[in-house]
Amino acid sequence: MSDLDVEQIKLSSRGLRGSILDGLADPATGAIAESDTVLTKFHGLYQQDDRDQRQRRREARLEPLYQFMLRVRIPGGDISPEQWAALDRVATDLANGTLRLTTRQTVQFHGLAKESLQTLMRRLDAVLLDSIAACGDVNRNVMSRIEPNAGPLEAELLDRARRLSERLLPATNAWREIWIDGEKIDPDQPPEPEPLYGATYLPRKFKAGIALPPVNDVDILSQDLGFIAIAEGERLLGFNVTVGGGMGCSHGQADTFPRLADVIGFIAPEALLAVAEAVLTIQRDHGERVNRKRARFKYTIESHGLDWLKAEIVERSGVELAPARPFQFTHNGDSLGWQEQPDGRWRLGLFVENGRLLPRQLEALRPIIAGRVERIRFTPNQNLVLGGIAGSDRKAIQAELATAGLGESNTSALRRHAMACVALPTCGLAMAEAERYLPDLLTRIEELAARHDIEQLPITIRMSGCPNGCSRPYLAEIGFVGRAPGRYNFYLGAAFDGTRLNRLYRDNADETRILADIDELFGRFATERRPEEHFGDFLIRAGIIEAVRHGSEVNAPIPVVVP
Ligand code: SRM
Ligand code: SF4
């Protein structure tokens, strides 16, 4: 399917309806029409097939084992115990038994059959959840900082994230019609207007988030549009606006690259929605529509320049951009473990390896969340926060979780700061393993860290199965990006706080090569590091890798390493 076909499918979809309902009713195949697979993304739904089964099915002359992945829309990753119970039931009854926490504070279900999709959506709807715009060429799930000692400011930011998500939703009622009511609208009637998006929606996906320094858990500089909250105590003064972040690129295509967002100015709190609408419509009107590989907002900025963009924002929103206010980040990971809340109750930041909650872990969480937890938050690093826990419940909860292998008591600092994307067997774009492989590779890296006596030093390690960068690997101090089975591009030198991209250090490396390099680098880090110095900063100071000034340098030919 060409990139222009995608534009045509959106245009003629009658508000993202296409022939999805007909495809759901067709018992002859587990799939839906190819053109509808473009549209279902806007409903949070991906058609996939089990890649582990491909060869066997081909030999047996069967169609691929089609199945679906559904991503829920959960702004700021905040849900109630009742909503958790509904997600748990869907994972257990309709999906493959697991719940997959994502890098954008929401969850995915894998292994869904076509026949179960309407039931699933109705269960979401019954607890006031939906999957509208969780994928597709629209604004995706809006991220918002998880604050361990949550107070009114954090609640205000969460509320703003929710309002931003609502404001940037498409206007079409297609999701409700197809999945909840199962009703066909008259094909001769024109679809409802889309005042914000227009008939072809955005040229490409669009992502937004809100950060609250000093924590950069949302990796704000990776978002197309970001708002860095500037506060005095619990009082919100406004936001620094960031534009043009993004991770995706393609191997061997130098005109595609990860990009760090630019900070373009400061706005008052009440200007957030107007600025967001302005930015979104600028991308709608000026984004690339012929080549989807160059269609993200970051390339619109590269083509037109920041001065042009700022002038457009001011003109469309009527909001003046004041000079950006100073801010500082300390880290882009999550705060795990027990934290006391301002109200005297407790919250637990729970490490979930690569975000995958297994059946026995869901089972262990069930009685805890049903009776002893007030709110649940999904974090930007695929972890879980359980909030509003009475102090008297802490000990029992800890023990119950430990029996299901949940909790970070035996987990190294390296592992707690690591994440991998889904990759095989469900992701159709994966070139190498990620989620299924990183835990083993980490065991070997932990051994090396122990040998050099640095195992309790936090170092961010992220792996993606392809250069799309779903685990934000170009913002990790150590990044791995799949090239082919067992082979990875190996990146080094990002900042621990998510404010500097890393750079390609070793091309197409296998495990032996990677471990030999890490052994040597850990050895030098252990002996030469300055107090409090992070690994990425050390590599740059020691001249092992050159700091990246612009995203186009991330994949530049590897410079000669100065000893
Ligand atoms: Fe992603 C495509 C999984 C966060 C960049 N991503 C995909 C698909 C849907 C594959 C596909 O198109 O067929 C993957 C589904 C795998 C599966 O089987 O579940 C997929 N992306 C994920 C998740 C689940 C990874 C995870 O392990 O958590 C994350 C879901 C986030 C969410 O809840 O909304 C996820 N993806 C990201 C991020 C990180 C972020 O947004 O903070 C990025 C990099 C940031 C960015 O967008 O630049 C990311 N995903 C991509 C891209 C590259 C986009 C580009 O600019 O080129 C693709 C491919 C595409 O869009 O064509 C992609
Ligand atoms: Fe799939 Fe690539 Fe994203 Fe990993 S980074 S989930 S392999 S698209």
XYZ file of C-alpha atoms and ligand atoms in Angstrom:
634
model
C 0.000 0.000 0.000
C 1.518 3.338 -1.012
C 1.592 6.424 1.180
C -0.873 8.129 -1.163
C -3.235 5.154 -0.776
C -3.307 5.861 2.960
C -4.342 9.471 2.303
C -7.045 8.254 -0.098
C -8.348 5.672 2.385
C -8.693 8.343 5.079
C -10.405 10.698 2.640
C -12.997 8.186 1.461
C -13.528 6.542 4.853
C -16.715 8.471 5.756
C -15.309 9.567 9.093
C -13.107 6.505 9.723
C -15.917 3.998 9.116
C -14.841 2.355 5.846
C -16.169 -1.188 5.638
C -15.055 -2.199 9.139
C -18.499 -3.509 10.115
C -18.659 -5.739 7.028
C -15.195 -7.106 7.792
C -16.159 -7.964 11.359
C -19.136 -9.947 10.075
C -17.134 -11.965 7.521
C -16.617 -15.486 8.967
C -14.417 -16.669 6.079
C -11.271 -15.018 7.412
C -9.767 -13.870 10.709
C -8.720 -10.654 8.972
C -10.443 -7.478 7.812
C -10.013 -5.649 4.495
C -6.555 -4.131 4.015
C -7.946 -0.613 3.629
C -9.833 -1.042 6.923
C -6.610 -1.944 8.743
C -5.588 1.682 8.158
C -8.834 2.918 9.702
C -9.010 0.605 12.717
C -5.757 2.177 13.976
C -7.701 5.361 14.622
C -9.942 3.180 16.825
C -6.905 1.903 18.756
C -6.824 -1.404 16.948
C -4.055 -3.109 14.939
C -4.426 -6.208 12.839
C -1.403 -8.448 13.447
C -0.451 -12.076 13.005
C 1.555 -14.359 15.261
C 4.997 -14.288 13.641
C 6.128 -17.379 15.542
C 3.421 -19.289 13.639
C 4.025 -17.865 10.160
C 6.239 -20.601 8.747
C 4.106 -23.456 10.140
C 0.890 -21.891 8.863
C 2.424 -21.295 5.431
C 3.513 -24.936 5.207
C 0.033 -26.063 6.261
C -1.413 -23.741 3.574
C -3.357 -21.804 6.156
C -3.786 -18.047 6.248
C -1.557 -16.285 8.803
C -2.832 -16.541 12.373
C -4.573 -13.183 12.310
C -5.204 -11.525 15.604
C -5.627 -8.014 16.905
C -3.871 -5.722 19.326
C -5.903 -3.079 21.115
C -4.459 0.000 22.815
C -6.600 1.912 25.323
C -6.688 5.716 25.644
C -5.790 6.644 29.228
C -4.538 10.243 29.513
C -1.848 10.456 32.202
C -2.275 6.702 32.753
C -4.721 7.228 35.620
C -7.537 4.736 36.304
C -9.789 3.541 39.136
C -9.855 0.029 40.660
C -13.123 -0.625 38.808
C -11.483 0.252 35.505
C -8.507 -1.938 36.422
C -10.875 -4.848 37.021
C -12.364 -4.384 33.552
C -8.895 -4.307 31.920
C -7.886 -7.382 33.908
C -11.012 -9.267 32.799
C -10.430 -8.402 29.137
C -6.792 -9.527 29.359
C -7.816 -12.760 31.030
C -10.981 -13.673 29.093
C -10.486 -12.200 25.622
C -6.764 -11.591 25.050
C -3.700 -13.783 25.545
C -3.908 -13.618 29.349
C -1.370 -10.808 29.698
C -1.724 -7.052 30.087
C 1.000 -5.010 28.400
C 1.850 -1.646 29.971
C 3.208 0.691 27.301
C 5.773 3.473 27.104
C 2.953 6.023 26.822
C 1.168 5.316 30.090
C -1.492 3.034 28.779
C -2.097 -0.673 28.147
C -2.378 -3.030 25.214
C -4.125 -6.357 24.792
C -2.568 -8.879 22.401
C -3.943 -11.979 20.704
C -7.532 -10.803 20.278
C -9.837 -12.624 17.868
C -11.933 -10.572 15.472
C -15.115 -11.953 17.013
C -14.279 -10.604 20.460
C -13.594 -7.002 19.498
C -17.063 -5.565 20.006
C -17.418 -7.321 23.362
C -14.083 -5.855 24.400
C -15.003 -2.298 23.385
C -18.325 -2.551 25.197
C -16.540 -3.629 28.346
C -14.271 -0.593 28.074
C -17.241 1.670 27.476
C -19.047 0.264 30.518
C -16.268 1.635 32.747
C -15.914 4.927 30.824
C -12.779 3.955 28.941
C -12.253 3.966 25.186
C -9.580 3.405 22.567
C -10.372 6.388 20.351
C -7.257 7.846 18.721
C -4.958 5.525 20.671
C -3.262 4.922 17.294
C -3.610 6.446 13.785
C -2.787 9.833 12.258
C -4.170 11.850 15.162
C -3.057 13.001 18.581
C -2.252 9.903 20.678
C -2.468 9.190 24.401
C -1.447 12.346 26.282
C 1.253 11.762 28.882
C 1.566 13.432 32.246
C 4.142 13.175 35.005
C 3.761 10.634 37.800
C 4.705 12.433 40.996
C 5.599 10.216 43.934
C 4.477 12.797 46.491
C 1.393 13.858 44.642
C -0.244 17.082 45.664
C -2.636 19.555 44.034
C -0.168 20.535 41.313
C 0.179 16.984 40.045
C -3.633 16.634 40.070
C -3.930 19.861 38.095
C -1.478 18.622 35.468
C -3.334 15.336 35.163
C -6.568 17.251 34.666
C -4.924 19.354 31.951
C -3.616 16.219 30.246
C -7.167 14.836 30.199
C -8.582 18.060 28.790
C -5.874 18.188 26.145
C -6.650 14.619 25.133
C -10.393 15.393 24.872
C -9.841 18.598 22.912
C -7.656 16.863 20.328
C -9.993 13.899 19.759
C -11.451 13.478 16.276
C -15.115 14.522 16.035
C -16.396 11.430 14.212
C -18.795 9.171 16.110
C -17.490 6.123 14.236
C -15.959 4.409 17.287
C -19.253 4.374 19.147
C -21.288 3.345 16.108
C -19.056 0.468 15.074
C -18.020 -0.957 18.397
C -20.719 -0.056 20.879
C -23.983 0.237 18.965
C -22.896 -1.872 15.974
C -24.998 0.411 13.793
C -24.427 1.289 10.171
C -25.076 4.875 9.195
C -26.666 5.698 5.856
C -23.807 5.507 3.311
C -25.462 8.262 1.278
C -25.239 10.700 4.157
C -22.041 12.750 4.489
C -20.046 12.066 7.651
C -19.983 14.630 10.458
C -17.467 17.465 9.867
C -13.989 17.262 11.421
C -13.293 20.902 12.320
C -9.888 20.232 13.823
C -8.541 17.489 11.610
C -10.294 17.819 8.251
C -11.111 14.861 6.021
C -7.581 13.430 5.819
C -6.715 13.887 9.490
C -2.995 14.465 10.186
C -0.229 13.392 7.817
C 1.115 11.142 10.574
C 0.801 10.272 14.282
C 1.171 13.122 16.780
C 2.191 12.919 20.449
C 1.885 15.300 23.356
C 2.813 15.297 27.016
C 3.211 17.385 30.152
C 6.337 17.265 32.335
C 6.981 18.670 35.781
C 10.671 19.278 36.541
C 12.849 17.988 38.013
C 11.400 14.656 36.825
C 11.379 13.985 33.084
C 9.651 10.607 33.229
C 7.544 11.482 30.164
C 10.700 12.123 28.096
C 9.228 15.459 27.154
C 11.836 16.165 24.476
C 10.701 13.094 22.534
C 7.145 14.433 22.089
C 5.883 16.279 19.009
C 4.415 18.807 21.433
C 5.395 19.171 25.057
C 4.524 21.387 27.988
C 7.082 21.728 30.759
C 5.239 22.970 33.839
C 6.877 25.876 35.629
C 5.661 26.139 39.206
C 6.313 27.926 42.465
C 5.615 25.379 45.161
C 2.180 23.975 44.306
C 1.224 27.022 42.182
C 1.364 26.539 38.421
C 2.854 29.616 36.716
C 2.677 28.333 33.176
C 4.448 26.108 30.674
C 7.537 26.130 28.523
C 6.387 24.852 25.141
C 8.500 22.228 23.332
C 8.071 21.197 19.693
C 9.399 18.658 17.244
C 10.607 15.697 19.279
C 10.445 12.188 17.862
C 12.339 8.915 17.830
C 11.503 7.049 14.616
C 13.981 6.629 11.765
C 14.877 4.017 9.150
C 18.158 2.135 8.824
C 20.299 3.591 6.073
C 18.038 6.576 5.339
C 19.926 9.656 6.485
C 16.966 11.970 5.876
C 15.112 10.225 8.727
C 16.411 10.667 12.264
C 15.427 10.885 15.939
C 15.073 14.479 17.017
C 15.104 16.277 20.347
C 12.369 18.886 20.741
C 13.160 22.602 20.841
C 11.979 24.768 23.726
C 10.297 27.739 22.004
C 8.849 29.896 24.778
C 6.681 30.260 27.851
C 2.866 30.516 28.010
C 0.294 31.045 30.747
C -1.574 27.926 31.961
C -4.843 28.919 30.284
C -3.122 29.201 26.862
C -2.279 25.502 26.696
C -5.258 24.335 24.638
C -5.078 27.220 22.157
C -1.375 26.618 21.546
C -1.955 22.865 21.186
C -4.693 23.424 18.601
C -2.504 25.857 16.710
C 0.412 23.424 16.581
C -1.812 20.532 15.538
C -3.419 22.475 12.700
C -0.029 23.746 11.502
C 1.077 20.150 11.166
C -2.244 19.256 9.508
C -1.769 21.996 6.893
C 1.991 21.862 6.335
C 3.063 18.306 7.163
C 4.377 16.067 4.376
C 1.560 14.032 2.768
C 3.410 12.115 0.050
C 6.207 10.375 1.950
C 5.076 9.023 5.342
C 8.685 8.512 6.413
C 9.135 12.298 6.413
C 5.633 13.164 7.601
C 6.194 13.662 11.341
C 6.020 17.166 12.762
C 9.797 17.161 13.419
C 10.426 17.224 9.658
C 7.872 20.003 9.130
C 9.982 22.052 11.533
C 13.210 21.034 9.799
C 11.746 22.156 6.449
C 10.172 25.445 7.551
C 12.326 26.541 10.494
C 11.529 27.515 14.062
C 10.978 31.219 13.381
C 8.272 30.408 10.859
C 6.694 27.975 13.303
C 6.635 30.445 16.182
C 5.042 33.119 13.979
C 2.381 30.622 12.829
C 1.619 29.588 16.415
C 1.189 33.213 17.501
C -1.015 33.981 14.520
C -3.262 30.931 14.885
C -3.560 30.936 18.683
C -3.362 34.637 19.463
C -0.954 33.672 22.250
C 2.397 35.454 22.512
C 5.357 33.270 23.409
C 7.339 34.799 26.279
C 10.990 33.803 26.775
C 11.275 30.264 28.128
C 11.752 30.009 31.895
C 14.720 28.119 33.391
C 14.144 24.495 34.379
C 16.252 21.486 35.186
C 15.620 17.761 34.931
C 17.326 15.110 37.029
C 16.188 11.828 35.439
C 13.802 10.296 32.905
C 12.988 7.123 34.841
C 10.290 6.274 37.372
C 10.430 6.514 41.167
C 9.854 2.974 42.399
C 9.150 1.581 45.849
C 7.055 2.970 48.698
C 6.428 6.718 48.975
C 4.346 8.473 51.603
C 1.558 10.630 50.171
C 0.732 14.089 51.572
C -2.434 12.597 53.132
C -0.401 10.088 55.159
C -1.347 7.101 53.012
C 1.143 5.349 50.720
C 1.804 4.731 47.079
C 3.835 1.904 45.619
C 5.837 2.291 42.417
C 5.974 -1.256 41.139
C 8.608 -2.454 38.674
C 7.048 -4.489 35.836
C 9.676 -5.981 33.573
C 9.137 -4.529 30.088
C 5.563 -3.740 31.094
C 4.311 -7.298 30.635
C 1.972 -8.432 33.426
C 1.698 -12.206 33.322
C -1.416 -14.181 34.322
C -0.119 -15.038 37.820
C 0.819 -11.401 38.370
C -2.628 -10.201 37.340
C -4.053 -12.766 39.734
C -1.888 -11.471 42.599
C -2.823 -7.864 41.885
C -6.579 -8.626 41.730
C -7.420 -8.725 45.462
C -4.933 -5.996 46.276
C -6.356 -3.516 43.793
C -9.965 -4.458 44.472
C -9.818 -3.826 48.199
C -6.778 -1.832 49.217
C -5.883 0.622 46.438
C -7.564 3.928 45.586
C -6.018 4.858 42.198
C -3.753 3.162 39.681
C -1.281 4.977 37.424
C 0.554 3.569 34.425
C 3.985 5.151 34.105
C 5.886 6.296 30.993
C 8.477 3.604 31.685
C 6.057 0.647 31.565
C 5.666 0.439 35.346
C 2.695 0.601 37.683
C 1.895 2.898 40.600
C -0.666 1.826 43.196
C -1.888 4.809 45.214
C -3.935 5.503 48.338
C -2.787 2.476 50.333
C -3.215 2.418 54.123
C 0.064 2.096 56.026
C -1.278 -0.968 57.816
C -1.667 -2.820 54.470
C 1.869 -2.292 53.263
C 3.529 -5.364 54.701
C 0.890 -7.814 53.497
C 0.779 -6.272 50.030
C 4.549 -6.469 49.707
C 4.494 -10.153 50.602
C 1.617 -10.987 48.246
C 3.345 -9.247 45.343
C 6.664 -10.925 46.039
C 5.123 -14.381 45.683
C 4.053 -13.423 42.145
C 7.518 -12.114 41.264
C 6.425 -8.481 41.452
C 8.345 -5.787 43.258
C 11.859 -4.552 42.915
C 13.506 -5.890 46.070
C 15.802 -8.249 44.120
C 16.062 -6.146 41.032
C 19.284 -4.360 40.143
C 19.419 -0.630 39.448
C 20.310 -1.491 35.856
C 17.175 -3.557 35.346
C 14.953 -0.971 37.013
C 16.202 1.572 34.484
C 15.762 -0.677 31.460
C 12.919 -1.167 29.046
C 12.211 -2.899 25.770
C 9.483 -2.524 23.172
C 7.116 -5.378 22.328
C 8.784 -6.550 19.076
C 8.347 -10.282 18.302
C 6.092 -12.161 17.953
C 3.280 -9.626 17.519
C 4.891 -6.523 16.034
C 4.851 -6.723 12.262
C 7.792 -4.299 11.997
C 10.239 -6.050 14.339
C 13.625 -6.948 12.859
C 14.955 -8.489 16.079
C 13.736 -9.543 19.508
C 13.362 -6.931 22.265
C 10.937 -7.701 25.136
C 11.712 -11.445 25.002
C 15.484 -10.940 24.838
C 16.413 -7.921 26.953
C 15.889 -9.703 30.317
C 18.555 -12.295 29.410
C 20.971 -9.757 28.014
C 20.523 -7.720 31.189
C 21.503 -10.718 33.301
C 24.834 -10.779 31.463
C 25.229 -7.010 31.716
C 24.483 -7.236 35.450
C 27.300 -9.785 35.762
C 29.673 -7.328 34.113
C 28.476 -4.508 36.345
C 29.030 -6.710 39.406
C 32.528 -7.603 38.199
C 33.368 -3.889 38.102
C 31.485 -3.198 41.326
C 29.009 -0.756 39.770
C 25.850 -2.881 39.878
C 23.928 -0.444 42.045
C 24.609 2.546 39.790
C 21.590 3.466 37.681
C 22.238 3.411 33.942
C 19.386 3.705 31.421
C 19.305 0.809 28.955
C 16.613 0.567 26.274
C 16.065 -1.868 23.445
C 13.834 -1.625 20.386
C 13.321 -4.363 17.820
C 13.596 -1.886 14.939
C 14.592 1.752 14.373
C 11.069 3.064 15.029
C 12.213 3.452 18.616
C 9.077 2.585 20.624
C 11.129 2.199 23.827
C 12.732 5.623 23.133
C 16.154 3.918 22.789
C 17.901 7.018 21.435
C 17.345 8.644 24.823
C 19.053 5.838 26.762
C 22.625 5.910 27.998
C 22.904 2.482 26.357
C 20.555 1.909 23.423
C 20.011 -1.188 21.280
C 18.082 -1.074 18.015
C 17.318 -4.268 16.076
C 18.928 -4.796 12.662
C 18.315 -8.518 12.088
C 17.777 -11.575 14.301
C 20.437 -11.414 17.021
C 21.956 -8.186 15.642
C 21.642 -4.677 17.035
C 22.879 -1.185 16.414
C 24.482 -0.172 19.669
C 24.177 3.456 20.823
C 25.903 5.289 23.654
C 26.026 8.643 25.367
C 22.494 9.965 25.995
C 21.938 11.995 29.140
C 20.411 10.328 32.218
C 17.822 13.126 32.347
C 16.631 12.678 28.758
C 18.042 15.967 27.446
C 20.674 14.581 25.040
C 20.357 11.896 22.356
C 22.854 9.065 22.077
C 25.035 8.221 19.071
C 25.717 5.054 17.088
C 28.791 3.361 18.583
C 28.713 -0.079 16.980
C 26.818 -1.121 13.868
C 25.073 -4.504 13.537
C 26.654 -5.986 16.677
C 25.943 -9.448 18.085
C 25.792 -10.310 21.783
C 29.459 -11.269 22.059
C 30.581 -7.941 20.605
C 28.117 -5.958 22.741
C 29.220 -7.630 25.970
C 32.916 -7.226 25.162
C 32.380 -3.498 24.566
C 30.308 -3.066 27.725
C 32.862 -4.941 29.812
C 35.598 -2.579 28.667
C 33.468 0.560 29.096
C 32.220 -0.470 32.548
C 35.846 -1.078 33.544
C 36.804 2.447 32.572
C 33.659 3.917 34.142
C 34.394 2.154 37.432
C 37.907 3.552 37.692
C 37.669 6.937 35.952
C 34.218 8.253 36.846
C 33.828 11.410 38.889
C 31.565 11.383 41.943
C 27.880 11.443 40.914
C 28.805 11.280 37.218
C 26.378 9.344 35.040
C 27.528 6.772 32.493
C 26.404 8.755 29.421
C 28.119 11.929 30.611
C 31.262 9.976 31.460
C 31.485 8.483 27.958
C 31.425 11.963 26.507
C 33.866 13.520 28.968
C 36.267 10.631 28.447
C 36.127 11.175 24.664
C 34.690 7.704 24.034
C 31.703 9.092 22.165
C 31.056 12.568 20.815
C 27.965 14.405 22.082
C 25.171 14.699 19.541
C 24.180 18.286 18.688
C 21.391 17.452 16.238
C 19.380 14.286 15.652
C 20.802 13.870 12.150
C 24.108 12.914 13.833
C 22.672 9.972 15.815
C 23.200 7.502 12.981
C 26.116 9.290 11.332
C 29.027 7.067 10.269
C 30.885 6.013 13.374
C 33.757 8.435 14.079
C 37.164 7.038 14.921
C 37.265 6.428 18.668
C 40.005 8.418 20.366
C 41.696 6.192 22.948
Fe 5.400 2.438 18.627
C 4.640 1.443 15.496
C 4.330 -0.474 19.880
C 5.492 3.782 21.717
C 7.374 4.970 17.446
N 4.551 0.792 17.816
C 4.281 0.603 16.504
C 3.456 -0.681 16.307
C 2.011 -0.323 16.357
C 3.810 -1.526 15.071
C 3.050 -1.280 13.807
O 2.898 -0.120 13.365
O 2.619 -2.275 13.212
C 3.905 -1.467 17.579
C 2.930 -2.516 18.088
C 3.691 -3.674 18.695
C 2.832 -4.654 19.376
O 2.782 -5.809 18.920
O 2.230 -4.324 20.385
C 4.257 -0.332 18.507
N 4.870 1.804 20.442
C 4.552 0.538 20.769
C 4.495 0.358 22.275
C 3.448 -0.644 22.730
C 5.894 -0.062 22.744
C 6.003 -0.559 24.154
O 6.721 -1.543 24.299
O 5.449 0.012 25.067
C 4.256 1.804 22.703
C 2.802 2.170 22.775
C 2.638 3.600 23.164
C 1.218 4.001 23.431
O 0.674 3.525 24.410
O 0.684 4.828 22.686
C 4.908 2.552 21.550
N 6.199 4.120 19.434
C 6.222 4.435 20.754
C 7.145 5.494 20.997
C 7.483 6.093 22.370
C 6.611 7.251 22.708
O 5.667 7.579 21.992
O 6.890 7.877 23.731
C 7.698 5.827 19.776
C 8.815 6.863 19.535
C 8.331 8.268 19.631
C 7.854 8.723 18.304
O 6.705 8.486 17.968
O 8.677 9.296 17.551
C 7.091 4.960 18.793
N 5.869 3.122 16.781
C 6.743 4.136 16.519
C 6.938 4.213 15.089
C 7.860 5.212 14.354
C 7.178 6.490 14.064
C 8.025 7.382 13.198
O 8.084 8.560 13.452
O 8.631 6.909 12.233
C 6.152 3.190 14.522
C 6.015 2.845 13.035
C 5.104 3.762 12.310
O 4.445 4.617 12.864
O 5.069 3.606 11.084
C 5.510 2.522 15.612
Fe 7.739 -2.913 16.798
Fe 9.858 -1.522 16.117
Fe 8.066 -0.481 17.787
Fe 9.604 -2.411 18.627
S 10.319 -0.408 17.950
S 7.358 -2.311 18.911
S 9.870 -3.648 16.831
S 7.707 -0.969 15.685
